[in-house]
Amino acid sequence: GLWRRQAALAAAREDEEERELRQRFMAPPVSGLRELRRRRRELRSRMELLIMETQAEMCRALAALDPGASFVVDSWERKEGGGGISCVLQDGEVFEKAGVNVSVVSGLLSEDAARQMRSRGKSLKAKDGKLPFCAMGVSSVIHPKNPHVPTMHFNYRYFEIEEADGTKQWWFGGGTDLTPTYLNEEDAVHFHKTLKEACDKHDVKLYPKFKKWCDDYFYIKHRGERRGIGGIFFDDMDSPSKEEVFQFVKSCAKAVVPCYIPIVKKHCHDSFTPEEKLWQQLRRGRYVEFNLLYDRGTKFGLLTPGSRVESILMSLPLTARWEYMHNPPESSKEAEILEVLRNPKDWVH
C-alpha cells in the first residue's frame, strides 16, 4: 500500500512539474518533456531547457512592451531529425519585426557543412563519409520601428559530432550584439557593461577577448565597417570543461533581457523625423548585406539538408533600403555612428 501511495505521489509530482514547464515555455520542447526529464542530467537536455527558457523570457519581455501585437508561435519538424519553434511578432507599435527561434536538429552533416567546419580547423573523421551531429540553439533578431531604438541580435548554441571511432566532439558558440541607427553613448555603455558582468563571473579575460572577436566577426568587408557597436561573440568553445562552458553560456543567456529591454523602454516613444527613418532603412540594408554574405549561421543553415528557410531568414528586417552613393553630411548624427562602426570603441573603461 505504501509503495503504491508513493508511486501515485511521484506521478502527481511529475504531472505538476510538466504543467509548470508547459506554462513556462512558448510551446512544448522539440525533444518532448518526458524525454528531457528522463535525461535531465545530460548536458544536451539541460541546454535544450535553457534555450526554451531564454526564448520564453525574451518573448514575454518583448510582448509586454508591445501589448497590441502578439507572437505567432510556429512549431516545425524536420524530417531528417529534430525540429524547432519559431516565435515571430510583426507590425507591432514598437517592433516592426521581432523573432526568437529555437531549433534542435540532429542527423548527418552534409558534405558542404562539414567542409565549412573543417575550414575552421576542425579535424572531423567521417565514417563512410557520414558524420552524425546534433545542434541546438536559440537565436533572435529584433528590428524596432523607432530609429532611436537599436536592433539587437543574440544567439547561443551547442554542437555535438560523433566521429568514425565513436569519440564525440562538442563545442558551444554564441553572442549578443547591438546595432543602433543613431549612437547613444549611455545605451552603449549599459549594453556592454551588462555583458561584461556576465562574463566576469566566470573569468575577467573573457569579455575583452569576446568583445574583440565580436568587432572582428561582424565586419562588412566590402563597406569597411562593422554591422553595429558589437557586444560579445565566441565560437568553438570547448574548455575548460563542458559544465563550466555551459554555466558561462547560461550567464550570457540570462543577460539578454537586462542588457536590451531597458534601452527599448527608454526610447520606444521618442519622436523621430522622416529623415531619421530613412537613415534607419539604409542601415538595415547593411544588416542584410552582412547576414546574406558573411554570417556563418545563415550559411550553415542554408547548407543543412531539410533546414527551414523561413526561420533562417527571420533575421532579415521587414523593410530596408539601398540608395546609390548615399553619404551623410560631415559632423551629422549619421556621420557620428559611421565613425564608431569604422573604428570600434571600448565602452566600459
mmCIF file of C-alpha atoms in Angstrom:
data_model
loop_
_atom_site.group_PDB
_atom_site.id
_atom_site.type_symbol
_atom_site.label_atom_id
_atom_site.label_comp_id
_atom_site.label_asym_id
_atom_site.label_seq_id
_atom_site.Cartn_x
_atom_site.Cartn_y
_atom_site.Cartn_z
ATOM 1 C CA GLY A 1 0.000 0.000 0.000
ATOM 2 C CA LEU A 2 2.768 2.408 0.978
ATOM 3 C CA TRP A 3 4.667 1.723 -2.212
ATOM 4 C CA ARG A 4 1.538 2.392 -4.294
ATOM 5 C CA ARG A 5 0.894 5.652 -2.453
ATOM 6 C CA GLN A 6 4.488 6.784 -3.040
ATOM 7 C CA ALA A 7 4.251 5.906 -6.741
ATOM 8 C CA ALA A 8 0.991 7.858 -7.050
ATOM 9 C CA LEU A 9 2.586 10.858 -5.307
ATOM 10 C CA ALA A 10 5.616 10.703 -7.591
ATOM 11 C CA ALA A 11 3.354 10.545 -10.672
ATOM 12 C CA ALA A 12 1.310 13.516 -9.423
ATOM 13 C CA ARG A 13 4.526 15.445 -8.828
ATOM 14 C CA GLU A 14 5.684 14.657 -12.374
ATOM 15 C CA ASP A 15 2.374 15.844 -13.839
ATOM 16 C CA GLU A 16 2.593 19.064 -11.824
ATOM 17 C CA GLU A 17 6.182 19.603 -12.997
ATOM 18 C CA GLU A 18 5.106 19.009 -16.603
ATOM 19 C CA ARG A 19 2.257 21.516 -16.304
ATOM 20 C CA GLU A 20 4.630 24.094 -14.855
ATOM 21 C CA LEU A 21 7.161 23.599 -17.660
ATOM 22 C CA ARG A 22 4.408 23.842 -20.279
ATOM 23 C CA GLN A 23 3.356 27.200 -18.853
ATOM 24 C CA ARG A 24 6.940 28.406 -18.747
ATOM 25 C CA PHE A 25 7.665 27.764 -22.433
ATOM 26 C CA MET A 26 6.191 29.177 -25.647
ATOM 27 C CA ALA A 27 5.454 25.649 -26.952
ATOM 28 C CA PRO A 28 6.252 22.037 -25.988
ATOM 29 C CA PRO A 29 10.011 21.337 -26.420
ATOM 30 C CA VAL A 30 11.227 19.564 -29.560
ATOM 31 C CA SER A 31 12.531 16.556 -27.602
ATOM 32 C CA GLY A 32 9.356 16.299 -25.508
ATOM 33 C CA LEU A 33 9.107 16.996 -21.774
ATOM 34 C CA ARG A 34 9.170 13.312 -20.762
ATOM 35 C CA GLU A 35 12.359 12.669 -22.699
ATOM 36 C CA LEU A 36 14.001 15.813 -21.311
ATOM 37 C CA ARG A 37 13.101 14.828 -17.791
ATOM 38 C CA ARG A 38 14.319 11.261 -18.293
ATOM 39 C CA ARG A 39 17.692 12.600 -19.437
ATOM 40 C CA ARG A 40 17.708 15.736 -17.311
ATOM 41 C CA ARG A 41 21.260 15.193 -16.062
ATOM 42 C CA GLU A 42 22.640 15.107 -19.599
ATOM 43 C CA LEU A 43 24.014 18.345 -20.906
ATOM 44 C CA ARG A 44 22.007 18.140 -24.108
ATOM 45 C CA SER A 45 18.757 18.169 -22.127
ATOM 46 C CA ARG A 46 19.893 20.987 -19.858
ATOM 47 C CA MET A 47 20.901 23.069 -22.886
ATOM 48 C CA GLU A 48 17.526 22.451 -24.534
ATOM 49 C CA LEU A 49 15.744 23.593 -21.356
ATOM 50 C CA LEU A 50 17.975 26.692 -21.217
ATOM 51 C CA ILE A 51 17.238 27.722 -24.816
ATOM 52 C CA MET A 52 13.492 27.141 -24.291
ATOM 53 C CA GLU A 53 13.583 29.308 -21.167
ATOM 54 C CA THR A 54 15.605 32.037 -22.905
ATOM 55 C CA GLN A 55 13.089 32.085 -25.755
ATOM 56 C CA ALA A 56 10.130 32.413 -23.374
ATOM 57 C CA GLU A 57 11.812 35.125 -21.242
ATOM 58 C CA MET A 58 12.638 37.225 -24.303
ATOM 59 C CA CYS A 59 9.203 36.796 -25.919
ATOM 60 C CA ARG A 60 7.413 37.786 -22.700
ATOM 61 C CA ALA A 61 9.639 40.841 -22.212
ATOM 62 C CA LEU A 62 9.044 41.978 -25.809
ATOM 63 C CA ALA A 63 5.286 41.303 -25.701
ATOM 64 C CA ALA A 64 4.996 43.382 -22.511
ATOM 65 C CA LEU A 65 6.426 46.391 -24.403
ATOM 66 C CA ASP A 66 4.166 45.928 -27.440
ATOM 67 C CA PRO A 67 0.787 44.898 -25.995
ATOM 68 C CA GLY A 68 -1.133 45.486 -29.235
ATOM 69 C CA ALA A 69 0.869 42.839 -31.098
ATOM 70 C CA SER A 70 1.278 39.147 -30.418
ATOM 71 C CA PHE A 71 3.731 36.412 -31.270
ATOM 72 C CA VAL A 72 2.869 33.807 -33.854
ATOM 73 C CA VAL A 73 4.209 30.569 -32.373
ATOM 74 C CA ASP A 74 5.138 28.119 -35.050
ATOM 75 C CA SER A 75 6.394 24.605 -34.165
ATOM 76 C CA TRP A 76 8.006 22.754 -37.046
ATOM 77 C CA GLU A 77 9.521 19.341 -37.670
ATOM 78 C CA ARG A 78 12.491 18.372 -39.780
ATOM 79 C CA LYS A 79 12.097 15.016 -41.478
ATOM 80 C CA GLU A 80 15.859 14.330 -41.161
ATOM 81 C CA GLY A 81 15.548 14.660 -37.370
ATOM 82 C CA GLY A 82 14.506 17.251 -34.817
ATOM 83 C CA GLY A 83 12.670 20.499 -35.357
ATOM 84 C CA GLY A 84 12.136 23.875 -33.784
ATOM 85 C CA ILE A 85 9.878 26.621 -32.532
ATOM 86 C CA SER A 86 9.771 29.994 -34.280
ATOM 87 C CA CYS A 87 8.132 32.897 -32.447
ATOM 88 C CA VAL A 88 7.631 35.968 -34.607
ATOM 89 C CA LEU A 89 5.927 39.285 -33.911
ATOM 90 C CA GLN A 90 5.306 41.511 -36.928
ATOM 91 C CA ASP A 91 3.978 45.026 -37.493
ATOM 92 C CA GLY A 92 3.572 45.968 -33.857
ATOM 93 C CA GLU A 93 3.565 49.506 -32.472
ATOM 94 C CA VAL A 94 7.093 49.107 -31.101
ATOM 95 C CA PHE A 95 8.580 46.273 -33.152
ATOM 96 C CA GLU A 96 8.415 46.077 -36.904
ATOM 97 C CA LYS A 97 9.665 42.514 -36.660
ATOM 98 C CA ALA A 98 10.890 40.553 -33.663
ATOM 99 C CA GLY A 99 11.762 36.887 -33.886
ATOM 100 C CA VAL A 100 13.023 34.411 -31.312
ATOM 101 C CA ASN A 101 13.789 30.936 -32.661
ATOM 102 C CA VAL A 102 14.728 27.663 -31.039
ATOM 103 C CA SER A 103 15.987 24.736 -33.083
ATOM 104 C CA VAL A 104 17.081 21.263 -32.024
ATOM 105 C CA VAL A 105 18.234 19.243 -35.009
ATOM 106 C CA SER A 106 20.123 16.002 -35.489
ATOM 107 C CA GLY A 107 21.123 13.731 -38.336
ATOM 108 C CA LEU A 108 24.075 13.541 -40.689
ATOM 109 C CA LEU A 109 26.192 16.550 -41.566
ATOM 110 C CA SER A 110 26.100 17.459 -45.257
ATOM 111 C CA GLU A 111 29.414 17.486 -47.102
ATOM 112 C CA ASP A 112 29.145 21.291 -47.538
ATOM 113 C CA ALA A 113 28.519 21.860 -43.822
ATOM 114 C CA ALA A 114 31.392 19.503 -42.884
ATOM 115 C CA ARG A 115 33.682 21.374 -45.296
ATOM 116 C CA GLN A 116 32.731 24.672 -43.684
ATOM 117 C CA MET A 117 33.641 23.261 -40.258
ATOM 118 C CA ARG A 118 36.921 21.779 -41.448
ATOM 119 C CA SER A 119 37.847 25.187 -42.861
ATOM 120 C CA ARG A 120 37.614 26.430 -39.245
ATOM 121 C CA GLY A 121 40.282 23.934 -38.188
ATOM 122 C CA LYS A 122 38.040 21.078 -37.037
ATOM 123 C CA SER A 123 39.589 17.706 -37.884
ATOM 124 C CA LEU A 124 36.480 15.621 -38.403
ATOM 125 C CA LYS A 125 36.924 11.919 -39.198
ATOM 126 C CA ALA A 126 33.838 10.699 -41.037
ATOM 127 C CA LYS A 127 32.713 7.062 -41.149
ATOM 128 C CA ASP A 128 31.884 6.119 -44.780
ATOM 129 C CA GLY A 129 31.570 9.858 -45.445
ATOM 130 C CA LYS A 130 28.945 10.202 -42.701
ATOM 131 C CA LEU A 131 29.135 12.435 -39.637
ATOM 132 C CA PRO A 132 26.257 12.158 -37.139
ATOM 133 C CA PHE A 133 25.602 15.502 -35.448
ATOM 134 C CA CYS A 134 23.280 17.207 -33.027
ATOM 135 C CA ALA A 135 22.905 21.008 -32.953
ATOM 136 C CA MET A 136 20.666 23.178 -30.844
ATOM 137 C CA GLY A 137 20.368 26.864 -30.192
ATOM 138 C CA VAL A 138 18.263 29.915 -29.578
ATOM 139 C CA SER A 139 18.598 32.927 -31.844
ATOM 140 C CA SER A 140 16.819 36.223 -32.023
ATOM 141 C CA VAL A 141 16.818 39.390 -34.094
ATOM 142 C CA ILE A 142 14.725 42.401 -33.120
ATOM 143 C CA HIS A 143 14.022 45.229 -35.582
ATOM 144 C CA PRO A 144 12.185 48.084 -33.809
ATOM 145 C CA LYS A 145 10.112 50.706 -35.653
ATOM 146 C CA ASN A 146 11.650 53.708 -33.931
ATOM 147 C CA PRO A 147 15.119 54.626 -35.303
ATOM 148 C CA HIS A 148 16.179 55.604 -31.757
ATOM 149 C CA VAL A 149 15.712 52.016 -30.560
ATOM 150 C CA PRO A 150 18.624 49.831 -31.703
ATOM 151 C CA THR A 151 18.325 46.492 -33.465
ATOM 152 C CA MET A 152 19.579 43.630 -31.335
ATOM 153 C CA HIS A 153 20.701 40.105 -32.102
ATOM 154 C CA PHE A 154 21.666 37.202 -29.897
ATOM 155 C CA ASN A 155 22.362 33.526 -30.445
ATOM 156 C CA TYR A 156 23.559 30.733 -28.142
ATOM 157 C CA ARG A 157 24.184 27.252 -29.457
ATOM 158 C CA TYR A 158 25.608 23.820 -28.709
ATOM 159 C CA PHE A 159 27.055 21.384 -31.220
ATOM 160 C CA GLU A 160 27.995 17.713 -30.948
ATOM 161 C CA ILE A 161 29.574 15.486 -33.611
ATOM 162 C CA GLU A 162 30.292 11.778 -33.441
ATOM 163 C CA GLU A 163 33.402 10.740 -35.320
ATOM 164 C CA ALA A 164 34.192 7.437 -37.017
ATOM 165 C CA ASP A 165 35.796 5.951 -33.864
ATOM 166 C CA GLY A 166 32.823 6.926 -31.672
ATOM 167 C CA THR A 167 34.512 9.875 -29.961
ATOM 168 C CA LYS A 168 32.321 12.915 -29.567
ATOM 169 C CA GLN A 169 33.483 16.429 -30.331
ATOM 170 C CA TRP A 170 31.404 19.167 -28.740
ATOM 171 C CA TRP A 171 31.521 22.947 -28.531
ATOM 172 C CA PHE A 172 29.441 25.990 -27.701
ATOM 173 C CA GLY A 173 29.158 29.263 -29.566
ATOM 174 C CA GLY A 174 27.162 32.442 -29.464
ATOM 175 C CA GLY A 175 26.986 36.083 -28.572
ATOM 176 C CA THR A 176 24.862 39.184 -28.182
ATOM 177 C CA ASP A 177 25.337 42.387 -30.177
ATOM 178 C CA LEU A 178 23.689 45.765 -30.713
ATOM 179 C CA THR A 179 23.089 47.669 -33.958
ATOM 180 C CA PRO A 180 21.913 51.245 -33.336
ATOM 181 C CA THR A 181 20.827 53.583 -36.124
ATOM 182 C CA TYR A 182 21.969 56.551 -34.005
ATOM 183 C CA LEU A 183 24.637 56.482 -31.339
ATOM 184 C CA ASN A 184 23.615 56.885 -27.706
ATOM 185 C CA GLU A 185 26.720 56.510 -25.540
ATOM 186 C CA GLU A 186 24.766 55.816 -22.365
ATOM 187 C CA ASP A 187 22.960 52.895 -24.034
ATOM 188 C CA ALA A 188 26.208 51.539 -25.479
ATOM 189 C CA VAL A 189 27.822 51.595 -22.024
ATOM 190 C CA HIS A 190 24.794 49.927 -20.381
ATOM 191 C CA PHE A 191 24.723 47.183 -23.031
ATOM 192 C CA HIS A 192 28.449 46.401 -22.834
ATOM 193 C CA LYS A 193 28.602 46.646 -19.031
ATOM 194 C CA THR A 194 25.780 44.128 -18.625
ATOM 195 C CA LEU A 195 27.556 41.665 -20.909
ATOM 196 C CA LYS A 196 30.891 42.291 -19.199
ATOM 197 C CA GLU A 197 29.340 41.486 -15.793
ATOM 198 C CA ALA A 198 28.007 38.182 -17.160
ATOM 199 C CA CYS A 199 31.481 37.293 -18.482
ATOM 200 C CA ASP A 200 33.370 38.488 -15.386
ATOM 201 C CA LYS A 201 31.510 35.997 -13.162
ATOM 202 C CA HIS A 202 33.494 33.301 -14.938
ATOM 203 C CA ASP A 203 36.799 34.890 -15.951
ATOM 204 C CA VAL A 204 37.770 38.555 -16.369
ATOM 205 C CA LYS A 205 39.742 37.674 -19.515
ATOM 206 C CA LEU A 206 36.586 36.627 -21.389
ATOM 207 C CA TYR A 207 34.885 39.971 -22.030
ATOM 208 C CA PRO A 208 37.851 41.769 -23.711
ATOM 209 C CA LYS A 209 38.583 38.681 -25.804
ATOM 210 C CA PHE A 210 34.983 38.140 -26.910
ATOM 211 C CA LYS A 211 34.325 41.855 -27.465
ATOM 212 C CA LYS A 212 37.242 41.987 -29.932
ATOM 213 C CA TRP A 213 36.043 38.769 -31.566
ATOM 214 C CA CYS A 214 32.603 40.364 -31.984
ATOM 215 C CA ASP A 215 34.037 43.527 -33.582
ATOM 216 C CA ASP A 216 36.112 41.367 -35.955
ATOM 217 C CA TYR A 217 33.304 38.938 -36.807
ATOM 218 C CA PHE A 218 30.541 41.448 -37.606
ATOM 219 C CA TYR A 219 32.728 43.197 -40.149
ATOM 220 C CA ILE A 220 31.245 44.085 -43.548
ATOM 221 C CA LYS A 221 34.450 43.792 -45.575
ATOM 222 C CA HIS A 222 33.208 45.482 -48.747
ATOM 223 C CA ARG A 223 31.996 48.508 -46.704
ATOM 224 C CA GLY A 224 34.928 48.724 -44.306
ATOM 225 C CA GLU A 225 32.570 48.986 -41.321
ATOM 226 C CA ARG A 226 31.110 46.853 -38.554
ATOM 227 C CA ARG A 227 27.470 45.826 -38.587
ATOM 228 C CA GLY A 228 26.907 47.525 -35.224
ATOM 229 C CA ILE A 229 28.616 48.555 -31.983
ATOM 230 C CA GLY A 230 29.318 44.957 -31.031
ATOM 231 C CA GLY A 231 28.927 43.116 -27.786
ATOM 232 C CA ILE A 232 30.359 39.625 -27.345
ATOM 233 C CA PHE A 233 30.888 36.747 -29.761
ATOM 234 C CA PHE A 234 32.629 33.369 -29.419
ATOM 235 C CA ASP A 235 32.676 30.038 -31.200
ATOM 236 C CA ASP A 236 34.172 26.542 -30.897
ATOM 237 C CA MET A 237 34.375 26.942 -27.106
ATOM 238 C CA ASP A 238 35.197 23.566 -25.563
ATOM 239 C CA SER A 239 37.287 24.312 -22.480
ATOM 240 C CA PRO A 240 37.904 24.363 -19.506
ATOM 241 C CA SER A 241 35.105 21.744 -19.153
ATOM 242 C CA LYS A 242 31.641 21.034 -20.531
ATOM 243 C CA GLU A 243 29.991 22.097 -17.270
ATOM 244 C CA GLU A 244 31.982 25.326 -16.959
ATOM 245 C CA VAL A 245 31.301 26.383 -20.542
ATOM 246 C CA PHE A 246 27.601 25.573 -20.094
ATOM 247 C CA GLN A 247 27.444 27.748 -16.950
ATOM 248 C CA PHE A 248 29.143 30.575 -18.848
ATOM 249 C CA VAL A 249 26.659 30.301 -21.737
ATOM 250 C CA LYS A 250 23.833 30.278 -19.191
ATOM 251 C CA SER A 251 25.096 33.564 -17.673
ATOM 252 C CA CYS A 252 25.239 35.112 -21.153
ATOM 253 C CA ALA A 253 21.719 33.935 -21.995
ATOM 254 C CA LYS A 254 20.394 35.346 -18.712
ATOM 255 C CA ALA A 255 21.952 38.749 -19.571
ATOM 256 C CA VAL A 256 19.975 39.131 -22.813
ATOM 257 C CA VAL A 257 16.813 40.693 -21.323
ATOM 258 C CA PRO A 258 18.591 43.092 -18.901
ATOM 259 C CA CYS A 259 21.106 44.335 -21.490
ATOM 260 C CA TYR A 260 18.459 45.277 -24.065
ATOM 261 C CA ILE A 261 14.929 45.733 -22.705
ATOM 262 C CA PRO A 262 15.763 48.882 -20.639
ATOM 263 C CA ILE A 263 17.065 50.543 -23.843
ATOM 264 C CA VAL A 264 13.819 49.766 -25.694
ATOM 265 C CA LYS A 265 11.736 51.112 -22.780
ATOM 266 C CA LYS A 266 13.774 54.299 -22.722
ATOM 267 C CA HIS A 267 13.395 55.162 -26.421
ATOM 268 C CA CYS A 268 10.323 53.450 -27.864
ATOM 269 C CA HIS A 269 8.254 56.651 -27.537
ATOM 270 C CA ASP A 270 10.964 59.060 -28.762
ATOM 271 C CA SER A 271 9.838 61.293 -31.616
ATOM 272 C CA PHE A 272 11.618 60.896 -34.952
ATOM 273 C CA THR A 273 11.689 62.559 -38.376
ATOM 274 C CA PRO A 274 11.201 61.031 -41.857
ATOM 275 C CA GLU A 275 14.944 61.639 -42.463
ATOM 276 C CA GLU A 276 15.815 59.577 -39.368
ATOM 277 C CA LYS A 277 13.531 56.782 -40.570
ATOM 278 C CA LEU A 278 15.267 56.866 -43.950
ATOM 279 C CA TRP A 279 18.686 56.511 -42.311
ATOM 280 C CA GLN A 280 17.367 53.523 -40.339
ATOM 281 C CA GLN A 281 16.260 51.897 -43.619
ATOM 282 C CA LEU A 282 19.722 52.405 -45.139
ATOM 283 C CA ARG A 283 21.423 50.934 -42.062
ATOM 284 C CA ARG A 284 19.114 47.941 -42.280
ATOM 285 C CA GLY A 285 20.356 47.439 -45.830
ATOM 286 C CA ARG A 286 23.837 46.939 -44.336
ATOM 287 C CA TYR A 287 22.385 44.440 -41.862
ATOM 288 C CA VAL A 288 21.003 42.393 -44.754
ATOM 289 C CA GLU A 289 24.341 42.554 -46.606
ATOM 290 C CA PHE A 290 26.214 41.116 -43.641
ATOM 291 C CA ASN A 291 23.677 38.376 -42.935
ATOM 292 C CA LEU A 292 23.470 37.128 -46.500
ATOM 293 C CA LEU A 293 27.138 37.419 -47.424
ATOM 294 C CA TYR A 294 29.133 36.675 -44.275
ATOM 295 C CA ASP A 295 27.059 35.252 -41.427
ATOM 296 C CA ARG A 296 28.196 31.712 -40.656
ATOM 297 C CA GLY A 297 24.913 30.725 -39.009
ATOM 298 C CA THR A 298 22.916 31.727 -42.089
ATOM 299 C CA LYS A 299 25.346 29.866 -44.362
ATOM 300 C CA PHE A 300 25.346 26.746 -42.186
ATOM 301 C CA GLY A 301 21.548 26.785 -42.007
ATOM 302 C CA LEU A 302 21.174 27.051 -45.772
ATOM 303 C CA LEU A 303 23.699 24.220 -46.272
ATOM 304 C CA THR A 304 21.910 21.845 -43.868
ATOM 305 C CA PRO A 305 19.506 19.487 -45.644
ATOM 306 C CA GLY A 306 15.878 19.930 -44.575
ATOM 307 C CA SER A 307 16.581 23.213 -42.799
ATOM 308 C CA ARG A 308 13.746 25.696 -42.556
ATOM 309 C CA VAL A 309 14.498 28.691 -44.767
ATOM 310 C CA GLU A 310 11.755 30.869 -43.214
ATOM 311 C CA SER A 311 13.380 30.526 -39.777
ATOM 312 C CA ILE A 312 16.902 31.134 -41.093
ATOM 313 C CA LEU A 313 15.881 34.321 -42.911
ATOM 314 C CA MET A 314 13.790 35.551 -39.982
ATOM 315 C CA SER A 315 16.803 37.740 -39.133
ATOM 316 C CA LEU A 316 16.076 39.979 -42.111
ATOM 317 C CA PRO A 317 14.079 43.168 -41.493
ATOM 318 C CA LEU A 318 10.581 43.658 -42.868
ATOM 319 C CA THR A 319 11.794 46.738 -44.772
ATOM 320 C CA ALA A 320 15.195 48.103 -45.845
ATOM 321 C CA ARG A 321 16.651 50.414 -48.489
ATOM 322 C CA TRP A 322 19.657 50.670 -50.784
ATOM 323 C CA GLU A 323 20.355 54.097 -52.225
ATOM 324 C CA TYR A 324 23.057 54.739 -54.768
ATOM 325 C CA MET A 325 26.079 56.613 -53.332
ATOM 326 C CA HIS A 326 24.426 57.811 -50.143
ATOM 327 C CA ASN A 327 26.858 59.754 -47.947
ATOM 328 C CA PRO A 328 25.746 61.574 -44.803
ATOM 329 C CA PRO A 329 26.962 65.172 -44.267
ATOM 330 C CA GLU A 330 30.111 65.599 -42.168
ATOM 331 C CA SER A 331 29.638 66.106 -38.407
ATOM 332 C CA SER A 332 25.993 64.937 -38.638
ATOM 333 C CA LYS A 333 24.439 62.390 -36.227
ATOM 334 C CA GLU A 334 24.600 59.914 -39.129
ATOM 335 C CA ALA A 335 28.316 60.507 -39.625
ATOM 336 C CA GLU A 336 28.853 60.009 -35.870
ATOM 337 C CA ILE A 337 27.597 56.410 -35.898
ATOM 338 C CA LEU A 338 29.622 55.648 -39.047
ATOM 339 C CA GLU A 339 32.794 56.763 -37.280
ATOM 340 C CA VAL A 340 32.183 54.224 -34.462
ATOM 341 C CA LEU A 341 31.368 51.472 -36.977
ATOM 342 C CA ARG A 342 34.668 52.106 -38.737
ATOM 343 C CA ASN A 343 36.696 52.415 -35.525
ATOM 344 C CA PRO A 344 35.245 50.306 -32.681
ATOM 345 C CA LYS A 345 35.364 51.848 -29.199
ATOM 346 C CA ASP A 346 35.996 50.495 -25.737
ATOM 347 C CA TRP A 347 32.716 51.227 -23.953
ATOM 348 C CA VAL A 348 33.397 50.034 -20.432
ATOM 349 C CA HIS A 349 36.751 51.541 -19.413
#
